[in-house]
């Protein structure tokens, strides 16, 4: 095979950018044989040239001028690893409009502007690939778009945030409270200096929007996803969940229901026998169900320098193969439907409620009468021997009920003098 070189540019040389630089270097010897060409990073956009110089073999590839890359006709692939909305969006659109292929790991951007970027790629007959944007090193976008294309997918559900999975694992295995587990995650470098996007479920919400769009062939954006984080979970909730045969995980879920798409992120009780319950520490996993394949699960590292770079380099190699075969833009936007996304109150779920009630006869009857009024059926109930004078703790798991009805029942319970406090309210995965 004739030696060929395809030139590429990196935008950003942080955690993932550095990882991509290293993985491409590790692949250098084999690339020609493996994909039919070498890939050479000829320019890297950074903000601080001096800081970046220590990370590369040849500092002459560094630039702080985007136009150096945009106007270089020899650069065929732009790899966006800066993150954030702007200037990433402007740069990606300009690159696509200039006929360059783009790879990005930017879930924040794709969860909001995915359609605009994919439309620009289609118009210019170039590739826009983003495998690393969901669950880092775990292949899931390409499997959904290609290997599983012969299915009608009905469910995509995952643990798609490593920081929160690490925190919940520590709370489960070591009985830690949330704030202590978060402090440990920060100390060990799992949690960012500002952990809000992780612990409030926003990072997972962006991934769910992308996953749902790809799985159900219909655009779901970040604003469509209902989101709750893990900050209110206590070690006590986890102990009760265990007693009821469940673990608590931050799940990102998307479901194709008859009347629309359900898309949400929230901490949920999941049976300890479910494969996702055993995904611990900072690992991620995505569980899918299709009408032909039935169940399948993808497991691995959802973040980190080299695992994320692994997915980015896979996309780069795919584009190189497409360029060599003259078949770019073969698989672009796969959203050919326009399915509505359901409001959370119209979804049907089971609930776990932990509440403090007055310790006197007739209170449970009062509570179940309110439940009955709003079609909430009790599936399991636990009441421990009272330790606090005048107060009893009751934990209930309900049967499936419409969320709107359940919320109304909860509002009515809160207004009753016999109900002292609703301490926890979580959803339960399953039928
Ligand atoms: P990072 O470590 O913060 O790196 C971003 C780099 O981009 C920094 O070096 C930053 O420069 C540079 N940058 C930002 N704006 C720039 C601009 N306007 N011009 C030039 N350079 C600019 O972030 P990261 O963790 O590598 O993440 C990169 C992308 O991958 C994000 O979209 C992220 O969501 C996604 N991702 C990350 C992971 C992960 O494990 N980290 C996993 C999956 C997806 P300074 O150093 O000067 O700020
Ligand atoms: N902060 C994310 C996590 C990694 O904890 O999984 C980047 O998506």
Short mmCIF file of C-alpha atoms and ligand atoms in Angstrom, two decimals:
data_model
loop_
_atom_site.label_atom_id
_atom_site.label_comp_id
_atom_site.label_asym_id
_atom_site.label_seq_id
_atom_site.Cartn_x
_atom_site.Cartn_y
_atom_site.Cartn_z
CA UNK A 1 0.00 0.00 0.00
CA UNK A 2 1.30 3.45 -0.94
CA UNK A 3 2.37 5.64 2.00
CA UNK A 4 -0.08 8.44 2.65
CA UNK A 5 -0.42 11.12 5.32
CA UNK A 6 -3.69 12.75 6.40
CA UNK A 7 -3.19 15.97 8.32
CA UNK A 8 -5.24 16.90 11.37
CA UNK A 9 -5.44 19.68 13.97
CA UNK A 10 -6.27 19.53 17.65
CA UNK A 11 -8.29 22.29 19.31
CA UNK A 12 -7.33 22.17 23.00
CA UNK A 13 -4.49 20.33 24.72
CA UNK A 14 -6.01 19.55 28.11
CA UNK A 15 -6.78 16.11 29.55
CA UNK A 16 -8.33 14.57 26.42
CA UNK A 17 -6.25 16.56 23.90
CA UNK A 18 -3.05 15.31 25.52
CA UNK A 19 -4.47 11.78 25.57
CA UNK A 20 -5.24 11.91 21.84
CA UNK A 21 -1.72 13.19 21.11
CA UNK A 22 -0.28 10.24 23.10
CA UNK A 23 -2.56 7.56 21.57
CA UNK A 24 -1.81 8.74 18.03
CA UNK A 25 1.90 8.58 18.86
CA UNK A 26 1.50 5.03 20.22
CA UNK A 27 -0.25 4.04 16.99
CA UNK A 28 2.27 5.72 14.69
CA UNK A 29 4.11 2.57 13.59
CA UNK A 30 0.96 0.57 12.83
CA UNK A 31 -1.32 3.23 11.37
CA UNK A 32 -0.33 2.78 7.75
CA UNK A 33 -1.03 -0.96 7.89
CA UNK A 34 -4.10 -0.62 10.09
CA UNK A 35 -6.06 2.13 8.36
CA UNK A 36 -4.13 2.74 5.14
CA UNK A 37 -2.60 6.10 6.06
CA UNK A 38 -0.66 7.95 8.72
CA UNK A 39 -2.41 10.69 10.67
CA UNK A 40 -0.21 13.67 11.45
CA UNK A 41 -1.18 16.40 13.92
CA UNK A 42 0.26 19.44 12.17
CA UNK A 43 -1.37 22.17 14.31
CA UNK A 44 -2.66 22.41 17.87
CA UNK A 45 -4.74 25.37 19.04
CA UNK A 46 -3.96 26.40 22.63
CA UNK A 47 -4.43 29.54 24.70
CA UNK A 48 -1.04 29.50 26.39
CA UNK A 49 1.81 28.53 24.04
CA UNK A 50 4.40 28.33 26.81
CA UNK A 51 2.30 26.01 29.02
CA UNK A 52 1.55 23.72 26.08
CA UNK A 53 5.15 23.49 24.83
CA UNK A 54 6.05 20.97 27.57
CA UNK A 55 3.36 18.56 26.35
CA UNK A 56 4.49 18.14 22.72
CA UNK A 57 7.64 16.91 20.92
CA UNK A 58 7.67 19.81 18.49
CA UNK A 59 6.41 23.17 19.75
CA UNK A 60 6.20 24.55 16.20
CA UNK A 61 2.82 22.79 15.82
CA UNK A 62 1.33 25.04 18.52
CA UNK A 63 -0.70 28.11 17.63
CA UNK A 64 -3.02 30.45 19.46
CA UNK A 65 -4.65 31.57 16.19
CA UNK A 66 -7.71 29.58 15.06
CA UNK A 67 -7.41 31.02 11.54
CA UNK A 68 -4.04 29.21 11.13
CA UNK A 69 -6.02 25.95 11.22
CA UNK A 70 -9.17 27.05 9.42
CA UNK A 71 -7.19 28.51 6.52
CA UNK A 72 -4.77 25.60 6.17
CA UNK A 73 -6.06 23.64 3.14
CA UNK A 74 -3.88 20.65 4.01
CA UNK A 75 -5.72 20.00 7.30
CA UNK A 76 -8.57 17.56 6.61
CA UNK A 77 -9.64 16.71 10.17
CA UNK A 78 -10.31 19.08 13.08
CA UNK A 79 -10.47 17.46 16.54
CA UNK A 80 -12.34 19.74 18.96
CA UNK A 81 -11.37 19.06 22.60
CA UNK A 82 -11.76 22.51 24.16
CA UNK A 83 -15.22 21.93 25.66
CA UNK A 84 -17.94 24.52 26.32
CA UNK A 85 -20.34 26.15 23.86
CA UNK A 86 -18.31 29.06 22.47
CA UNK A 87 -16.01 29.33 20.66
CA UNK A 88 -16.30 25.55 20.07
CA UNK A 89 -19.61 25.89 18.16
CA UNK A 90 -18.32 28.68 15.90
CA UNK A 91 -15.05 26.85 15.19
CA UNK A 92 -16.75 23.51 14.43
CA UNK A 93 -19.28 25.14 12.09
CA UNK A 94 -16.51 27.05 10.30
CA UNK A 95 -14.44 23.87 9.93
CA UNK A 96 -17.41 21.90 8.53
CA UNK A 97 -18.28 24.75 6.15
CA UNK A 98 -14.65 24.76 5.00
CA UNK A 99 -15.03 21.08 4.04
CA UNK A 100 -13.06 19.69 6.99
CA UNK A 101 -14.20 16.61 8.92
CA UNK A 102 -14.69 17.13 12.66
CA UNK A 103 -14.38 14.90 15.72
CA UNK A 104 -15.61 16.24 19.06
CA UNK A 105 -16.07 14.96 22.63
CA UNK A 106 -18.13 18.01 23.57
CA UNK A 107 -21.38 16.73 25.11
CA UNK A 108 -22.37 20.19 26.41
CA UNK A 109 -22.41 21.47 22.83
CA UNK A 110 -23.84 18.39 21.09
CA UNK A 111 -26.70 17.99 23.59
CA UNK A 112 -27.95 21.45 22.57
CA UNK A 113 -26.65 22.13 19.04
CA UNK A 114 -26.29 18.56 17.71
CA UNK A 115 -28.79 19.10 14.89
CA UNK A 116 -27.11 22.30 13.68
CA UNK A 117 -23.68 20.61 13.61
CA UNK A 118 -24.92 17.44 11.90
CA UNK A 119 -26.88 19.46 9.34
CA UNK A 120 -23.74 21.49 8.53
CA UNK A 121 -21.76 18.24 8.11
CA UNK A 122 -24.40 16.83 5.75
CA UNK A 123 -24.57 20.04 3.72
CA UNK A 124 -20.78 19.99 3.24
CA UNK A 125 -20.60 16.23 2.71
CA UNK A 126 -18.14 15.71 5.57
CA UNK A 127 -18.12 13.60 8.73
CA UNK A 128 -18.96 14.88 12.22
CA UNK A 129 -18.28 12.12 14.78
CA UNK A 130 -18.65 12.27 18.57
CA UNK A 131 -18.20 8.80 20.10
CA UNK A 132 -16.35 10.20 23.16
CA UNK A 133 -19.17 12.60 24.07
CA UNK A 134 -21.12 9.81 25.81
CA UNK A 135 -19.49 7.49 28.35
CA UNK A 136 -15.89 8.33 27.32
CA UNK A 137 -14.07 5.19 26.26
CA UNK A 138 -17.17 2.99 26.02
CA UNK A 139 -18.36 2.45 22.44
CA UNK A 140 -22.08 3.31 22.36
CA UNK A 141 -22.85 5.90 19.64
CA UNK A 142 -21.39 3.78 16.84
CA UNK A 143 -22.98 0.53 18.14
CA UNK A 144 -26.39 2.24 18.26
CA UNK A 145 -26.03 3.84 14.81
CA UNK A 146 -24.50 0.79 13.12
CA UNK A 147 -24.38 -2.59 14.86
CA UNK A 148 -27.84 -2.22 16.43
CA UNK A 149 -29.50 -0.41 13.51
CA UNK A 150 -31.68 -3.44 12.82
CA UNK A 151 -33.58 -2.90 16.07
CA UNK A 152 -36.39 -0.74 17.30
CA UNK A 153 -34.71 0.32 20.54
CA UNK A 154 -37.08 0.60 23.49
CA UNK A 155 -34.74 1.48 26.34
CA UNK A 156 -31.29 2.97 26.86
CA UNK A 157 -30.29 3.29 30.45
CA UNK A 158 -26.93 3.90 31.99
CA UNK A 159 -24.57 4.93 34.68
CA UNK A 160 -22.95 7.67 32.64
CA UNK A 161 -21.20 9.75 35.29
CA UNK A 162 -18.13 8.34 37.02
CA UNK A 163 -17.89 10.92 39.81
CA UNK A 164 -21.38 10.26 41.15
CA UNK A 165 -20.99 6.50 40.76
CA UNK A 166 -17.81 6.68 42.83
CA UNK A 167 -19.63 8.71 45.53
CA UNK A 168 -22.63 6.35 45.67
CA UNK A 169 -20.31 3.32 45.76
CA UNK A 170 -18.48 4.75 48.80
CA UNK A 171 -21.82 5.52 50.48
CA UNK A 172 -23.00 1.95 49.83
CA UNK A 173 -19.86 -0.01 50.62
CA UNK A 174 -18.45 2.10 53.46
CA UNK A 175 -21.60 3.75 54.86
CA UNK A 176 -20.21 7.23 54.13
CA UNK A 177 -22.50 10.26 54.04
CA UNK A 178 -22.72 12.23 50.78
CA UNK A 179 -20.49 15.15 51.80
CA UNK A 180 -17.68 12.85 53.05
CA UNK A 181 -17.81 10.74 49.87
CA UNK A 182 -17.72 13.93 47.75
CA UNK A 183 -14.69 15.16 49.72
CA UNK A 184 -12.95 11.83 49.03
CA UNK A 185 -13.84 12.01 45.31
CA UNK A 186 -12.32 15.51 45.19
CA UNK A 187 -9.19 14.41 47.08
CA UNK A 188 -8.66 11.49 44.66
CA UNK A 189 -9.18 13.70 41.59
CA UNK A 190 -12.48 12.14 40.43
CA UNK A 191 -14.58 15.23 41.16
CA UNK A 192 -13.82 18.55 39.51
CA UNK A 193 -13.03 21.66 41.60
CA UNK A 194 -16.63 22.69 40.90
CA UNK A 195 -18.54 19.39 41.05
CA UNK A 196 -21.98 20.92 40.32
CA UNK A 197 -22.39 19.48 36.80
CA UNK A 198 -21.69 15.97 38.09
CA UNK A 199 -23.53 15.87 41.43
CA UNK A 200 -26.59 17.78 40.15
CA UNK A 201 -26.93 15.34 37.22
CA UNK A 202 -26.31 17.92 34.44
CA UNK A 203 -23.37 16.02 32.89
CA UNK A 204 -25.47 12.83 32.80
CA UNK A 205 -28.43 14.82 31.40
CA UNK A 206 -26.38 15.93 28.40
CA UNK A 207 -25.36 12.34 27.71
CA UNK A 208 -28.97 11.14 27.99
CA UNK A 209 -30.09 13.75 25.43
CA UNK A 210 -27.47 12.48 22.97
CA UNK A 211 -28.17 8.79 23.70
CA UNK A 212 -31.94 9.20 23.34
CA UNK A 213 -31.57 11.06 20.00
CA UNK A 214 -29.37 8.32 18.58
CA UNK A 215 -31.31 5.37 20.03
CA UNK A 216 -34.80 6.54 19.05
CA UNK A 217 -33.93 8.35 15.78
CA UNK A 218 -35.58 11.54 17.03
CA UNK A 219 -33.95 14.71 18.38
CA UNK A 220 -33.91 15.06 22.18
CA UNK A 221 -32.12 18.12 23.56
CA UNK A 222 -30.73 18.86 27.01
CA UNK A 223 -33.80 20.95 28.00
CA UNK A 224 -36.08 17.96 27.30
CA UNK A 225 -34.35 15.84 29.96
CA UNK A 226 -35.77 15.86 33.51
CA UNK A 227 -32.85 16.02 35.95
CA UNK A 228 -32.31 15.35 39.65
CA UNK A 229 -28.87 14.94 41.24
CA UNK A 230 -27.63 12.90 44.19
CA UNK A 231 -27.07 15.63 46.82
CA UNK A 232 -30.10 14.63 48.91
CA UNK A 233 -29.27 10.91 49.15
CA UNK A 234 -28.33 9.74 52.63
CA UNK A 235 -26.55 6.62 53.89
CA UNK A 236 -29.86 5.72 55.56
CA UNK A 237 -31.71 5.65 52.20
CA UNK A 238 -29.04 3.30 50.89
CA UNK A 239 -29.43 1.01 53.93
CA UNK A 240 -33.21 0.84 53.47
CA UNK A 241 -32.77 0.19 49.75
CA UNK A 242 -30.46 -2.73 50.57
CA UNK A 243 -33.07 -4.16 52.96
CA UNK A 244 -35.51 -4.01 50.07
CA UNK A 245 -33.08 -5.87 47.76
CA UNK A 246 -31.93 -2.79 45.85
CA UNK A 247 -28.95 -0.47 45.28
CA UNK A 248 -29.19 3.27 44.62
CA UNK A 249 -27.56 4.47 41.38
CA UNK A 250 -27.70 7.73 39.45
CA UNK A 251 -29.38 6.45 36.30
CA UNK A 252 -29.71 8.25 33.00
CA UNK A 253 -32.70 6.69 31.30
CA UNK A 254 -34.44 7.06 27.97
CA UNK A 255 -37.43 4.99 27.01
CA UNK A 256 -39.52 4.75 23.86
CA UNK A 257 -43.09 4.67 25.19
CA UNK A 258 -46.21 4.46 23.02
CA UNK A 259 -47.03 8.14 23.58
CA UNK A 260 -43.51 9.57 23.31
CA UNK A 261 -39.95 9.47 24.56
CA UNK A 262 -39.18 9.50 28.29
CA UNK A 263 -35.80 10.99 29.16
CA UNK A 264 -34.55 11.60 32.66
CA UNK A 265 -31.64 11.45 35.09
CA UNK A 266 -32.30 10.72 38.74
CA UNK A 267 -31.05 8.57 41.60
CA UNK A 268 -33.05 5.34 41.48
CA UNK A 269 -33.39 2.14 43.43
CA UNK A 270 -32.42 -0.70 41.14
CA UNK A 271 -32.68 -4.41 42.06
CA UNK A 272 -29.26 -5.63 43.25
CA UNK A 273 -29.59 -8.47 40.72
CA UNK A 274 -29.68 -6.04 37.74
CA UNK A 275 -26.33 -5.90 35.84
CA UNK A 276 -26.13 -2.10 36.35
CA UNK A 277 -26.24 -2.54 40.14
CA UNK A 278 -22.81 -4.15 40.10
CA UNK A 279 -21.18 -1.29 38.15
CA UNK A 280 -19.15 0.36 40.89
CA UNK A 281 -16.49 2.99 41.59
CA UNK A 282 -15.94 5.39 38.70
CA UNK A 283 -16.94 2.88 36.02
CA UNK A 284 -19.76 3.61 33.56
CA UNK A 285 -22.13 1.25 31.77
CA UNK A 286 -24.94 1.59 29.26
CA UNK A 287 -27.70 -0.99 29.13
CA UNK A 288 -29.89 -1.15 26.02
CA UNK A 289 -32.95 -3.11 24.98
CA UNK A 290 -33.97 -3.62 21.37
CA UNK A 291 -36.72 -5.70 19.81
CA UNK A 292 -34.21 -7.96 18.04
CA UNK A 293 -31.08 -7.97 20.20
CA UNK A 294 -33.06 -8.01 23.51
CA UNK A 295 -30.68 -6.89 26.32
CA UNK A 296 -27.08 -5.75 25.79
CA UNK A 297 -24.71 -3.92 28.12
CA UNK A 298 -21.59 -1.85 27.41
CA UNK A 299 -19.20 -1.37 30.33
CA UNK A 300 -15.91 0.44 30.89
CA UNK A 301 -14.18 3.72 31.62
CA UNK A 302 -16.48 6.67 31.03
CA UNK A 303 -13.78 9.32 31.41
CA UNK A 304 -10.06 9.92 31.75
CA UNK A 305 -7.20 10.90 29.49
CA UNK A 306 -6.52 7.65 27.61
CA UNK A 307 -9.97 5.98 27.73
CA UNK A 308 -11.59 9.10 26.25
CA UNK A 309 -8.75 9.47 23.73
CA UNK A 310 -9.39 5.86 22.69
CA UNK A 311 -12.89 6.85 21.48
CA UNK A 312 -11.66 10.05 19.80
CA UNK A 313 -8.92 8.19 17.92
CA UNK A 314 -11.46 5.55 16.83
CA UNK A 315 -13.46 8.37 15.22
CA UNK A 316 -10.33 9.82 13.57
CA UNK A 317 -9.43 6.40 12.12
CA UNK A 318 -12.99 5.96 10.82
CA UNK A 319 -12.77 9.29 9.01
CA UNK A 320 -9.38 8.37 7.53
CA UNK A 321 -10.84 5.13 6.20
CA UNK A 322 -13.82 7.05 4.77
CA UNK A 323 -11.52 9.58 3.08
CA UNK A 324 -9.42 6.78 1.54
CA UNK A 325 -12.52 4.91 0.38
CA UNK A 326 -14.18 8.08 -0.92
CA UNK A 327 -17.29 7.48 1.20
CA UNK A 328 -17.40 10.34 3.69
CA UNK A 329 -20.68 11.42 5.31
CA UNK A 330 -22.04 7.89 4.89
CA UNK A 331 -23.60 7.95 8.37
CA UNK A 332 -24.66 11.41 9.49
CA UNK A 333 -27.70 12.51 11.45
CA UNK A 334 -29.96 9.51 12.13
CA UNK A 335 -32.90 11.52 13.52
CA UNK A 336 -35.54 10.96 10.84
CA UNK A 337 -38.53 10.95 13.25
CA UNK A 338 -40.19 13.72 15.22
CA UNK A 339 -41.36 11.94 18.37
CA UNK A 340 -42.57 14.14 21.25
CA UNK A 341 -40.70 13.99 24.56
CA UNK A 342 -43.04 13.33 27.49
CA UNK A 343 -43.25 15.57 30.52
CA UNK A 344 -41.98 13.87 33.70
CA UNK A 345 -45.44 14.09 35.34
CA UNK A 346 -46.83 11.91 32.53
CA UNK A 347 -44.33 9.08 33.10
CA UNK A 348 -45.30 6.05 35.20
CA UNK A 349 -42.90 4.97 37.93
CA UNK A 350 -42.60 3.16 41.23
CA UNK A 351 -41.53 5.29 44.20
CA UNK A 352 -39.58 4.88 47.43
CA UNK A 353 -40.77 7.27 50.14
CA UNK A 354 -39.17 7.63 53.57
CA UNK A 355 -41.28 9.66 55.95
CA UNK A 356 -41.58 10.60 59.59
CA UNK A 357 -45.12 10.29 60.92
CA UNK A 358 -46.86 10.82 64.25
CA UNK A 359 -46.52 7.65 66.32
CA UNK A 360 -50.19 6.93 67.06
CA UNK A 361 -52.84 4.55 65.87
CA UNK A 362 -54.64 5.37 62.63
CA UNK A 363 -51.77 7.27 60.97
CA UNK A 364 -50.91 4.51 58.50
CA UNK A 365 -54.61 4.23 57.60
CA UNK A 366 -54.72 8.00 56.99
CA UNK A 367 -51.64 7.76 54.79
CA UNK A 368 -52.92 4.86 52.71
CA UNK A 369 -56.30 6.62 52.31
CA UNK A 370 -54.50 9.56 50.66
CA UNK A 371 -52.55 7.11 48.49
CA UNK A 372 -55.78 5.37 47.45
CA UNK A 373 -57.39 8.71 46.50
CA UNK A 374 -54.65 9.23 43.89
CA UNK A 375 -54.35 5.60 42.69
CA UNK A 376 -51.09 4.98 44.58
CA UNK A 377 -50.86 1.32 45.57
CA UNK A 378 -48.39 0.22 48.27
CA UNK A 379 -46.11 -2.64 47.20
CA UNK A 380 -43.77 -2.84 50.25
CA UNK A 381 -43.72 -1.12 53.63
CA UNK A 382 -41.21 -1.06 56.51
CA UNK A 383 -41.69 0.49 59.94
CA UNK A 384 -38.89 0.17 62.48
CA UNK A 385 -39.37 0.25 66.23
CA UNK A 386 -39.62 3.91 67.30
CA UNK A 387 -36.53 5.58 68.76
CA UNK A 388 -37.75 9.19 68.74
CA UNK A 389 -40.57 10.01 71.15
CA UNK A 390 -43.82 10.66 69.25
CA UNK A 391 -42.37 9.92 65.83
CA UNK A 392 -42.15 6.83 63.65
CA UNK A 393 -40.18 6.30 60.46
CA UNK A 394 -42.05 4.58 57.65
CA UNK A 395 -40.61 3.50 54.31
CA UNK A 396 -42.93 2.68 51.45
CA UNK A 397 -42.35 1.35 47.95
CA UNK A 398 -45.32 1.91 45.66
CA UNK A 399 -46.60 0.09 42.63
CA UNK A 400 -46.37 1.92 39.28
CA UNK A 401 -48.33 5.15 39.20
CA UNK A 402 -48.46 8.29 37.06
CA UNK A 403 -45.88 10.74 38.44
CA UNK A 404 -48.36 13.67 38.38
CA UNK A 405 -50.81 11.69 40.56
CA UNK A 406 -48.04 10.64 42.91
CA UNK A 407 -46.86 14.25 43.34
CA UNK A 408 -50.43 15.35 44.17
CA UNK A 409 -50.66 12.58 46.77
CA UNK A 410 -47.36 13.74 48.28
CA UNK A 411 -48.58 17.37 48.42
CA UNK A 412 -51.71 16.26 50.23
CA UNK A 413 -49.70 14.13 52.67
CA UNK A 414 -47.42 17.10 53.44
CA UNK A 415 -50.47 19.14 54.44
CA UNK A 416 -51.60 16.54 57.03
CA UNK A 417 -50.59 17.25 60.66
CA UNK A 418 -49.84 13.54 61.23
CA UNK A 419 -47.11 13.58 58.54
CA UNK A 420 -44.12 15.29 60.15
CA UNK A 421 -41.60 15.11 57.32
CA UNK A 422 -41.03 13.51 53.94
CA UNK A 423 -37.30 12.75 54.21
CA UNK A 424 -36.70 11.03 50.88
CA UNK A 425 -38.49 10.49 47.65
CA UNK A 426 -36.82 8.34 45.01
CA UNK A 427 -37.91 6.43 41.94
CA UNK A 428 -37.58 2.65 41.70
CA UNK A 429 -36.49 0.99 38.46
CA UNK A 430 -38.59 -1.86 37.18
CA UNK A 431 -42.12 -3.05 36.55
P1 LIG B 1 -9.62 20.37 29.76
O1 LIG B 1 -8.65 19.48 30.44
O2 LIG B 1 -10.16 21.54 30.49
O3 LIG B 1 -8.97 20.83 28.39
C1 LIG B 1 -9.52 21.81 27.57
C2 LIG B 1 -8.36 22.47 26.87
O4 LIG B 1 -8.90 23.34 25.88
C3 LIG B 1 -7.52 23.31 27.82
O5 LIG B 1 -6.18 23.00 27.57
C4 LIG B 1 -7.87 24.72 27.45
O6 LIG B 1 -6.82 25.63 27.56
C5 LIG B 1 -8.21 24.57 25.99
N1 LIG B 1 -9.10 25.65 25.54
C6 LIG B 1 -10.28 26.02 26.04
N2 LIG B 1 -10.79 27.05 25.35
C7 LIG B 1 -9.89 27.35 24.40
C8 LIG B 1 -9.81 28.33 23.39
N3 LIG B 1 -10.78 29.22 23.23
N4 LIG B 1 -8.73 28.34 22.58
C9 LIG B 1 -7.74 27.44 22.74
N5 LIG B 1 -7.73 26.50 23.69
C10 LIG B 1 -8.80 26.45 24.51
O7 LIG B 1 -10.89 19.53 29.27
P2 LIG B 1 -10.94 17.99 28.93
O8 LIG B 1 -11.24 17.24 30.17
O9 LIG B 1 -9.79 17.61 28.10
O10 LIG B 1 -12.28 17.93 28.06
C11 LIG B 1 -12.28 18.29 26.69
C12 LIG B 1 -13.62 17.91 26.08
O11 LIG B 1 -13.79 16.49 26.20
C13 LIG B 1 -14.83 18.53 26.78
O12 LIG B 1 -15.82 18.80 25.83
C14 LIG B 1 -15.30 17.43 27.72
O13 LIG B 1 -16.66 17.51 28.03
C15 LIG B 1 -15.01 16.22 26.88
N6 LIG B 1 -14.83 14.98 27.64
C16 LIG B 1 -13.91 14.92 28.62
C17 LIG B 1 -13.72 13.73 29.32
C18 LIG B 1 -12.68 13.61 30.38
O14 LIG B 1 -12.51 12.52 30.91
N7 LIG B 1 -11.96 14.65 30.72
C19 LIG B 1 -14.52 12.60 28.98
C20 LIG B 1 -15.43 12.69 27.95
C21 LIG B 1 -15.60 13.89 27.28
P3 LIG B 1 -6.35 26.25 28.99
O15 LIG B 1 -5.52 25.15 29.58
O16 LIG B 1 -5.60 27.44 28.61
O17 LIG B 1 -7.60 26.54 29.74
N1 LIG B 2 -17.20 14.39 34.84
C1 LIG B 2 -17.57 13.23 34.12
C2 LIG B 2 -17.70 12.03 35.05
C3 LIG B 2 -16.53 12.85 33.05
O1 LIG B 2 -17.50 12.14 36.26
O2 LIG B 2 -18.03 10.96 34.56
C4 LIG B 2 -16.68 13.68 31.81
O3 LIG B 2 -17.91 13.41 31.19
#
